Amino acid sequence: MKILHTADWHIGKKLYKKDLYQDFDLFIEWLCSLVKTERIEVILVSGDIYDISNPSSEARSQYYRTLLALRDLKCKIIITGGNHDSPSVLNAPKEILKQLDIDVIGGLPEQINDTLIPIKNELGKVEAVVAAIPFIRDADLRNMGDAHDYDSRLIAIREGITAVFKEASDLCALHYEGIPAIAMGHLYAAGVSTSESEREIQIGNLASFEADNFGDYFSYVALGHIHKPQQLTTSIPTYYSGSPLPLSFSESQDLKRVLIFDLEDHAVTSVEIPVFRKLIRIKGELEHIKQKLQSLEVQTGLNSFIEIELQSVQHDANLIYELDQLVSQFECSGYEIVKQKISFSEKAPAMTDFYQVEQELENLSPQDVFLKLLEKSTFEPEMKNEIISSFQEILEEVNQGN
């Protein structure tokens, strides 16, 4: 029996206000093909199904279409909630989904026994059991009431999470003796490498969970929350599958993947996910950015998203204007600039740099302040005259309005 592990779908995610619905559809199309080729019998999705707790109707529709596409492949599907998910939203259709052989556990049940899901073969024999543990919220932990300060809260969270996994493994051993057990989890483990797109979890990630606390009973631990795929150093196979799509520009170089766990020999296979859309970061001075944009070659498929960061030493209004012009005039088939920003290593001059300390700003006219600022700019004389003229027109309109 082959079990596929994925997580952090973040359906409905926007990258700088750009929808990623097409990207996710392409991922699911690829995933369905992989399931057929590898004859996958179980799919585990370890949390953060949606990007926000109250997803849009379009995001919910894509989620249900995805489940139907996977269900048509005759797979057992187990889904747990993440820190981005609302347990009530995920749990709402769970009884209907259960009839389609799709188990959903949006939040931690009162009885840990309810997280145990047996996996049966075609003959009805239980071949494995999954402890489908979702994101554990502070309110789920029984010992949190004893925590009265910051340090005791950290200890209580770590001990509480450890206790949940310990109880789950004990119940697996009690009710499914001799049958391989797999745990699902959605948490921040100590020592992992993160990206810019993960939301902090449980006191700013300080309550990190030691991987050894999963114990040594489970045959495999399928984790979610961290978007960069990685294996934890522990006595049992413990993996973050990572997100299937890059969800921030910091993930643009990550090799996205799903994992396949073979129940027969306990082998773990990493399968790389194709890149459906490139994320390109361009940093440097203006000329460097121009050269990089001019060197782009026309491409087909989903538009590549570009993030530009102009870097300069001193604050220069001309550079801001030139970058705006460069971005507004950029045209290259297959590419789209979705973010531009400017960083100056030297702080921009403040008003106190322009006037003597004894001068009060309230004693100066708006035009005095504006002209003083303009004196320090690097605009050409002709441009300065145009700016002054525009400012005077705006000032007149404001005065007339008063």
Coordinates of C-alpha atoms in Angstrom, one line a residue:
M1 CA 0.0 0.0 0.0
K2 CA 1.3 3.4 -1.0
I3 CA 0.4 6.5 1.0
L4 CA 0.9 10.0 -0.5
H5 CA 1.6 12.9 1.9
T6 CA 0.9 16.5 1.0
A7 CA 0.0 19.7 3.0
D8 CA -0.4 23.4 3.0
W9 CA -2.6 23.8 -0.1
H10 CA -3.7 27.3 0.9
I11 CA -6.6 27.4 -1.5
G12 CA -7.6 31.0 -2.2
K13 CA -4.1 32.3 -1.6
K14 CA -3.2 35.6 -3.3
L15 CA 0.3 36.7 -4.0
Y16 CA 0.4 40.5 -4.1
K17 CA -3.3 40.4 -4.9
K18 CA -2.8 38.0 -7.7
D19 CA -4.9 34.8 -7.6
L20 CA -3.3 31.4 -7.7
Y21 CA -6.4 29.4 -8.6
Q22 CA -4.9 28.4 -12.0
D23 CA -1.7 27.3 -10.3
F24 CA -3.5 25.0 -7.9
D25 CA -5.7 23.5 -10.7
L26 CA -2.5 22.6 -12.6
F27 CA -1.1 21.0 -9.4
I28 CA -4.2 18.9 -8.9
E29 CA -4.2 17.8 -12.5
W30 CA -0.6 16.7 -12.1
L31 CA -1.4 15.0 -8.7
C32 CA -4.2 13.0 -10.2
S33 CA -1.9 11.7 -12.9
L34 CA 0.7 10.8 -10.3
V35 CA -1.9 8.9 -8.2
K36 CA -2.8 6.8 -11.2
T37 CA 0.8 6.1 -12.2
E38 CA 2.0 5.2 -8.7
R39 CA -1.3 3.4 -7.7
I40 CA -1.7 5.5 -4.6
E41 CA -4.3 4.2 -2.3
V42 CA -4.3 6.8 0.5
I43 CA -3.8 10.6 0.4
L44 CA -2.9 12.6 3.6
V45 CA -3.4 16.3 3.6
S46 CA -1.8 17.7 6.7
G47 CA -3.5 21.1 7.3
D48 CA -3.9 24.6 5.9
I49 CA -6.4 23.5 3.3
Y50 CA -7.5 27.1 2.9
D51 CA -5.4 30.3 3.1
I52 CA -7.9 32.1 5.4
S53 CA -10.4 30.8 8.0
N54 CA -13.4 32.2 6.1
P55 CA -12.6 31.3 2.5
S56 CA -14.4 32.8 -0.5
S57 CA -17.0 30.9 -2.4
E58 CA -14.6 30.4 -5.2
A59 CA -12.0 28.9 -2.8
R60 CA -14.6 26.5 -1.4
S61 CA -15.7 25.5 -4.8
Q62 CA -12.2 24.7 -5.9
Y63 CA -11.7 22.6 -2.7
Y64 CA -14.8 20.5 -3.4
R65 CA -13.9 20.1 -7.1
T66 CA -10.5 18.9 -6.0
L67 CA -11.9 16.3 -3.6
L68 CA -14.2 14.9 -6.3
A69 CA -11.3 14.7 -8.8
L70 CA -9.3 12.7 -6.2
R71 CA -12.2 10.6 -5.1
D72 CA -12.8 9.5 -8.7
L73 CA -9.4 7.8 -8.4
K74 CA -10.7 5.5 -5.7
C75 CA -8.4 6.8 -3.0
K76 CA -8.9 7.1 0.7
I77 CA -8.5 10.7 1.6
I78 CA -7.7 12.0 5.1
I79 CA -7.7 15.8 5.7
T80 CA -6.7 17.7 8.9
G81 CA -7.1 21.3 9.8
G82 CA -4.2 23.7 10.1
N83 CA -3.7 27.1 11.8
H84 CA -5.1 28.9 8.8
D85 CA -8.2 26.8 8.8
S86 CA -11.5 27.2 10.7
P87 CA -12.4 23.8 12.3
S88 CA -16.1 24.6 11.9
V89 CA -15.7 25.4 8.2
L90 CA -13.7 22.2 7.5
N91 CA -16.0 20.0 9.6
A92 CA -19.3 21.4 8.2
P93 CA -19.5 18.9 5.3
K94 CA -17.6 16.0 7.0
E95 CA -20.6 13.6 7.3
I96 CA -21.3 14.0 3.5
L97 CA -17.6 13.6 2.7
K98 CA -17.3 10.5 4.8
Q99 CA -19.8 8.8 2.5
L100 CA -17.2 9.5 -0.3
D101 CA -14.5 7.9 1.8
I102 CA -13.0 11.2 2.7
D103 CA -12.3 11.8 6.4
V104 CA -12.0 15.3 7.7
I105 CA -10.8 16.4 11.2
G106 CA -10.9 20.2 11.3
G107 CA -10.1 20.6 15.0
L108 CA -8.8 18.4 17.8
P109 CA -11.8 16.2 19.1
E110 CA -12.4 15.9 22.8
Q111 CA -11.5 12.2 22.6
I112 CA -8.2 11.5 21.0
N113 CA -9.6 8.1 20.0
D114 CA -11.7 10.0 17.4
T115 CA -8.6 10.9 15.5
L116 CA -7.8 7.3 14.7
I117 CA -8.7 6.3 11.2
P118 CA -8.2 2.7 10.1
I119 CA -7.1 2.0 6.5
K120 CA -8.5 -1.1 5.0
N121 CA -7.6 -3.0 1.9
E122 CA -10.0 -4.3 -0.8
L123 CA -10.8 -7.3 1.4
G124 CA -11.7 -5.2 4.4
K125 CA -8.7 -6.0 6.4
V126 CA -7.0 -3.1 8.4
E127 CA -3.5 -2.6 7.0
A128 CA -2.7 0.6 8.8
V129 CA -4.1 3.2 11.2
V130 CA -3.7 7.0 10.9
A131 CA -3.7 9.2 13.9
A132 CA -5.1 12.3 12.1
I133 CA -4.1 15.1 14.5
P134 CA -4.9 18.6 13.3
F135 CA -3.4 21.9 14.5
I136 CA -3.5 21.9 18.3
R137 CA -4.8 25.2 19.6
D138 CA -4.0 26.5 23.1
A139 CA -7.6 25.9 24.1
D140 CA -7.2 22.2 23.2
L141 CA -4.5 21.7 25.8
R142 CA -5.8 20.6 29.2
N143 CA -2.8 21.9 31.1
M144 CA -2.9 25.5 29.8
G145 CA -5.0 26.5 32.8
D146 CA -2.0 26.0 35.0
A147 CA 0.2 28.4 33.0
H148 CA 0.3 31.9 34.6
D149 CA 3.2 33.5 32.9
Y150 CA 5.1 33.5 29.5
D151 CA 7.6 30.8 30.3
S152 CA 5.0 28.4 31.9
R153 CA 2.8 28.9 28.8
L154 CA 5.7 27.7 26.6
I155 CA 6.3 24.7 28.7
A156 CA 2.6 23.9 28.9
I157 CA 2.2 24.1 25.1
R158 CA 5.2 21.7 24.5
E159 CA 4.0 19.3 27.1
G160 CA 0.4 19.4 25.9
I161 CA 1.4 18.6 22.3
T162 CA 3.7 15.8 23.4
A163 CA 0.8 14.4 25.5
V164 CA -1.6 14.4 22.5
F165 CA 0.8 12.4 20.3
K166 CA 1.7 10.1 23.2
E167 CA -2.0 9.3 23.9
A168 CA -2.6 8.8 20.1
S169 CA 0.3 6.3 19.9
D170 CA -0.9 4.4 23.0
L171 CA -4.4 4.1 21.6
C172 CA -3.0 2.8 18.3
A173 CA -1.1 0.2 20.2
L174 CA -4.1 -0.7 22.3
H175 CA -6.8 -0.9 19.5
Y176 CA -4.6 -1.8 16.5
E177 CA -1.9 -4.0 18.0
G178 CA 0.8 -5.0 15.4
I179 CA -0.6 -2.7 12.7
P180 CA 1.6 0.1 11.3
A181 CA 0.6 3.5 12.6
I182 CA 1.0 6.8 10.9
A183 CA 0.7 10.2 12.5
M184 CA -0.4 13.5 10.9
G185 CA 0.4 16.8 12.5
H186 CA 0.4 20.5 11.9
L187 CA 3.0 22.3 14.0
Y188 CA 6.3 24.1 14.2
A189 CA 9.1 21.7 15.0
A190 CA 12.5 22.9 16.4
G191 CA 15.3 23.4 13.9
V192 CA 13.2 23.7 10.7
S193 CA 13.9 26.1 7.9
T194 CA 11.1 28.5 7.2
S195 CA 10.0 31.0 4.5
E196 CA 8.3 34.4 4.5
S197 CA 4.8 33.0 4.0
E198 CA 4.2 30.9 7.2
R199 CA 2.0 32.6 9.8
E200 CA 3.5 32.4 13.3
I201 CA 2.1 29.6 15.3
Q202 CA 1.8 29.4 19.1
I203 CA 3.6 32.4 20.7
G204 CA 5.6 33.4 17.6
N205 CA 7.0 29.9 17.0
L206 CA 8.8 30.0 20.3
A207 CA 6.9 27.0 21.6
S208 CA 8.7 24.8 19.0
F209 CA 8.2 21.0 19.3
E210 CA 11.1 18.7 19.6
A211 CA 10.8 16.0 17.0
D212 CA 11.9 13.3 19.4
N213 CA 8.7 13.9 21.3
F214 CA 6.7 12.1 18.6
G215 CA 8.1 8.9 20.3
D216 CA 9.2 5.8 18.4
Y217 CA 5.9 4.0 17.8
F218 CA 4.8 5.6 14.6
S219 CA 6.1 4.3 11.3
Y220 CA 5.8 7.7 9.6
V221 CA 4.9 11.2 10.7
A222 CA 3.3 13.4 8.0
L223 CA 3.7 17.1 9.0
G224 CA 2.3 20.4 7.7
H225 CA 2.8 24.1 8.4
I226 CA 6.4 24.6 7.1
H227 CA 6.3 25.4 3.4
K228 CA 9.9 24.3 2.6
P229 CA 10.0 20.5 2.2
Q230 CA 12.4 18.9 4.7
Q231 CA 13.0 15.8 6.9
L232 CA 13.5 16.1 10.6
T233 CA 16.3 14.4 12.4
T234 CA 14.6 11.8 14.5
S235 CA 14.4 8.0 15.0
I236 CA 11.3 7.6 12.8
P237 CA 10.7 9.0 9.3
T238 CA 9.3 12.5 10.0
Y239 CA 8.7 14.9 7.1
Y240 CA 7.3 18.2 6.1
S241 CA 6.0 17.7 2.6
G242 CA 6.0 21.5 2.1
S243 CA 3.4 23.5 0.1
P244 CA 2.8 22.3 -3.4
L245 CA 3.1 25.9 -4.8
P246 CA 5.6 28.7 -3.9
L247 CA 3.5 31.0 -1.7
S248 CA 6.1 33.8 -1.5
F249 CA 9.1 35.0 -3.4
S250 CA 11.3 33.5 -0.6
E251 CA 10.1 30.1 -1.8
S252 CA 11.0 30.6 -5.5
Q253 CA 14.0 28.4 -5.3
D254 CA 12.4 25.6 -3.2
L255 CA 11.9 22.3 -5.0
K256 CA 8.3 21.6 -4.2
R257 CA 7.3 18.0 -3.7
V258 CA 4.9 15.3 -2.4
L259 CA 6.1 12.3 -0.5
I260 CA 5.1 8.7 -1.0
F261 CA 5.4 6.3 1.9
D262 CA 5.4 2.6 1.0
L263 CA 3.7 0.6 3.8
E264 CA 5.4 -2.6 2.7
D265 CA 9.1 -1.7 3.0
H266 CA 8.7 1.7 4.8
A267 CA 10.5 3.4 2.0
V268 CA 9.9 7.2 1.5
T269 CA 10.1 8.5 -2.0
S270 CA 10.2 12.3 -2.8
V271 CA 8.4 13.3 -6.0
E272 CA 9.2 16.7 -7.4
I273 CA 6.3 18.9 -8.4
P274 CA 6.7 20.7 -11.8
V275 CA 7.0 24.5 -11.7
F276 CA 3.8 25.9 -13.1
R277 CA 4.7 29.6 -12.6
K278 CA 8.1 31.1 -12.0
L279 CA 8.6 33.7 -9.3
I280 CA 11.5 36.1 -10.2
R281 CA 13.3 38.4 -7.8
I282 CA 15.4 41.2 -9.3
K283 CA 17.5 43.3 -6.9
G284 CA 20.1 46.0 -7.5
E285 CA 20.6 49.4 -9.0
L286 CA 18.4 50.8 -11.7
E287 CA 20.6 49.9 -14.6
H288 CA 21.0 46.3 -13.4
I289 CA 17.2 46.0 -13.2
K290 CA 16.8 47.4 -16.7
Q291 CA 19.3 44.9 -18.1
K292 CA 17.5 42.0 -16.3
L293 CA 14.1 43.0 -17.7
Q294 CA 15.5 43.5 -21.2
S295 CA 17.1 40.0 -21.1
L296 CA 13.8 38.2 -20.5
E297 CA 12.7 35.9 -23.2
V298 CA 9.1 35.6 -24.3
Q299 CA 7.4 32.5 -22.8
T300 CA 4.1 30.7 -22.8
G301 CA 2.0 29.2 -20.0
L302 CA 1.2 31.1 -16.8
N303 CA 2.7 34.5 -16.5
S304 CA 5.9 34.6 -14.4
F305 CA 5.6 37.0 -11.5
I306 CA 8.4 39.5 -10.9
E307 CA 9.3 41.3 -7.7
I308 CA 11.7 44.3 -8.1
E309 CA 13.7 45.9 -5.4
L310 CA 15.7 48.9 -6.4
Q311 CA 18.7 49.4 -4.1
S312 CA 20.6 52.7 -3.8
V313 CA 22.7 54.5 -1.2
Q314 CA 21.0 57.9 -1.0
H315 CA 17.4 58.8 -1.2
D316 CA 16.8 60.1 -4.7
A317 CA 13.4 61.2 -6.0
N318 CA 14.6 60.8 -9.6
L319 CA 15.1 57.1 -9.0
I320 CA 11.6 56.7 -7.6
Y321 CA 10.2 58.4 -10.7
E322 CA 12.4 56.4 -13.1
L323 CA 11.4 53.1 -11.5
D324 CA 7.7 53.9 -11.7
Q325 CA 8.2 54.7 -15.4
L326 CA 10.2 51.5 -16.0
V327 CA 7.4 49.4 -14.4
S328 CA 4.5 51.2 -16.1
Q329 CA 6.1 50.8 -19.5
F330 CA 7.3 47.2 -19.1
E331 CA 5.9 44.8 -21.6
C332 CA 7.1 41.3 -22.2
S333 CA 4.8 38.4 -23.1
G334 CA 4.7 35.9 -20.3
Y335 CA 5.8 38.2 -17.5
E336 CA 4.1 40.5 -15.0
I337 CA 5.6 42.8 -12.4
V338 CA 3.6 42.3 -9.3
K339 CA 5.7 44.2 -6.7
Q340 CA 8.2 47.0 -6.7
K341 CA 10.0 48.6 -3.8
I342 CA 12.9 50.8 -3.1
S343 CA 15.5 50.6 -0.3
F344 CA 18.0 53.2 0.5
S345 CA 21.0 52.4 2.7
E346 CA 21.1 56.0 3.9
K347 CA 18.1 57.4 5.7
A348 CA 16.1 60.1 3.8
P349 CA 16.6 63.6 5.2
A350 CA 14.0 64.7 7.8
M351 CA 12.5 68.1 8.1
T352 CA 14.8 68.9 11.0
D353 CA 17.7 68.6 8.6
F354 CA 16.4 71.5 6.6
Y355 CA 15.6 74.1 9.3
Q356 CA 17.3 75.6 12.3
V357 CA 16.0 74.1 15.6
E358 CA 14.5 77.4 16.6
Q359 CA 12.3 77.5 13.5
E360 CA 8.8 76.2 14.1
L361 CA 7.2 74.2 11.3
E362 CA 3.8 75.7 12.1
N363 CA 5.3 79.2 11.2
L364 CA 6.1 78.1 7.7
S365 CA 3.7 78.1 4.8
P366 CA 3.0 74.8 2.9
Q367 CA 4.8 76.3 -0.1
D368 CA 7.9 77.2 2.0
V369 CA 8.1 73.6 3.2
F370 CA 7.6 72.2 -0.3
L371 CA 10.2 74.4 -1.9
K372 CA 12.7 73.6 0.8
L373 CA 12.2 69.9 0.2
L374 CA 12.5 70.4 -3.5
E375 CA 15.9 72.2 -3.1
K376 CA 17.4 69.0 -1.7
S377 CA 16.1 66.8 -4.6
T378 CA 18.1 65.8 -7.6
F379 CA 15.4 66.7 -10.3
E380 CA 16.5 68.6 -13.4
P381 CA 15.5 72.3 -13.4
E382 CA 12.9 71.7 -16.0
M383 CA 11.3 68.9 -14.0
K384 CA 11.4 71.1 -10.8
N385 CA 9.5 73.8 -12.6
E386 CA 6.8 71.4 -13.7
I387 CA 6.5 70.0 -10.1
I388 CA 6.3 73.5 -8.6
S389 CA 3.6 74.4 -11.1
S390 CA 1.6 71.2 -10.3
F391 CA 2.0 71.9 -6.6
Q392 CA 0.7 75.4 -6.9
E393 CA -2.4 74.2 -8.8
I394 CA -3.1 71.6 -6.1
L395 CA -2.6 74.3 -3.4
E396 CA -5.0 76.7 -5.1
E397 CA -7.7 73.9 -5.3
V398 CA -7.2 73.2 -1.6
N399 CA -7.5 76.8 -0.6
Q400 CA -10.6 77.3 -2.7
G401 CA -12.2 74.3 -1.0
N402 CA -11.6 75.9 2.4

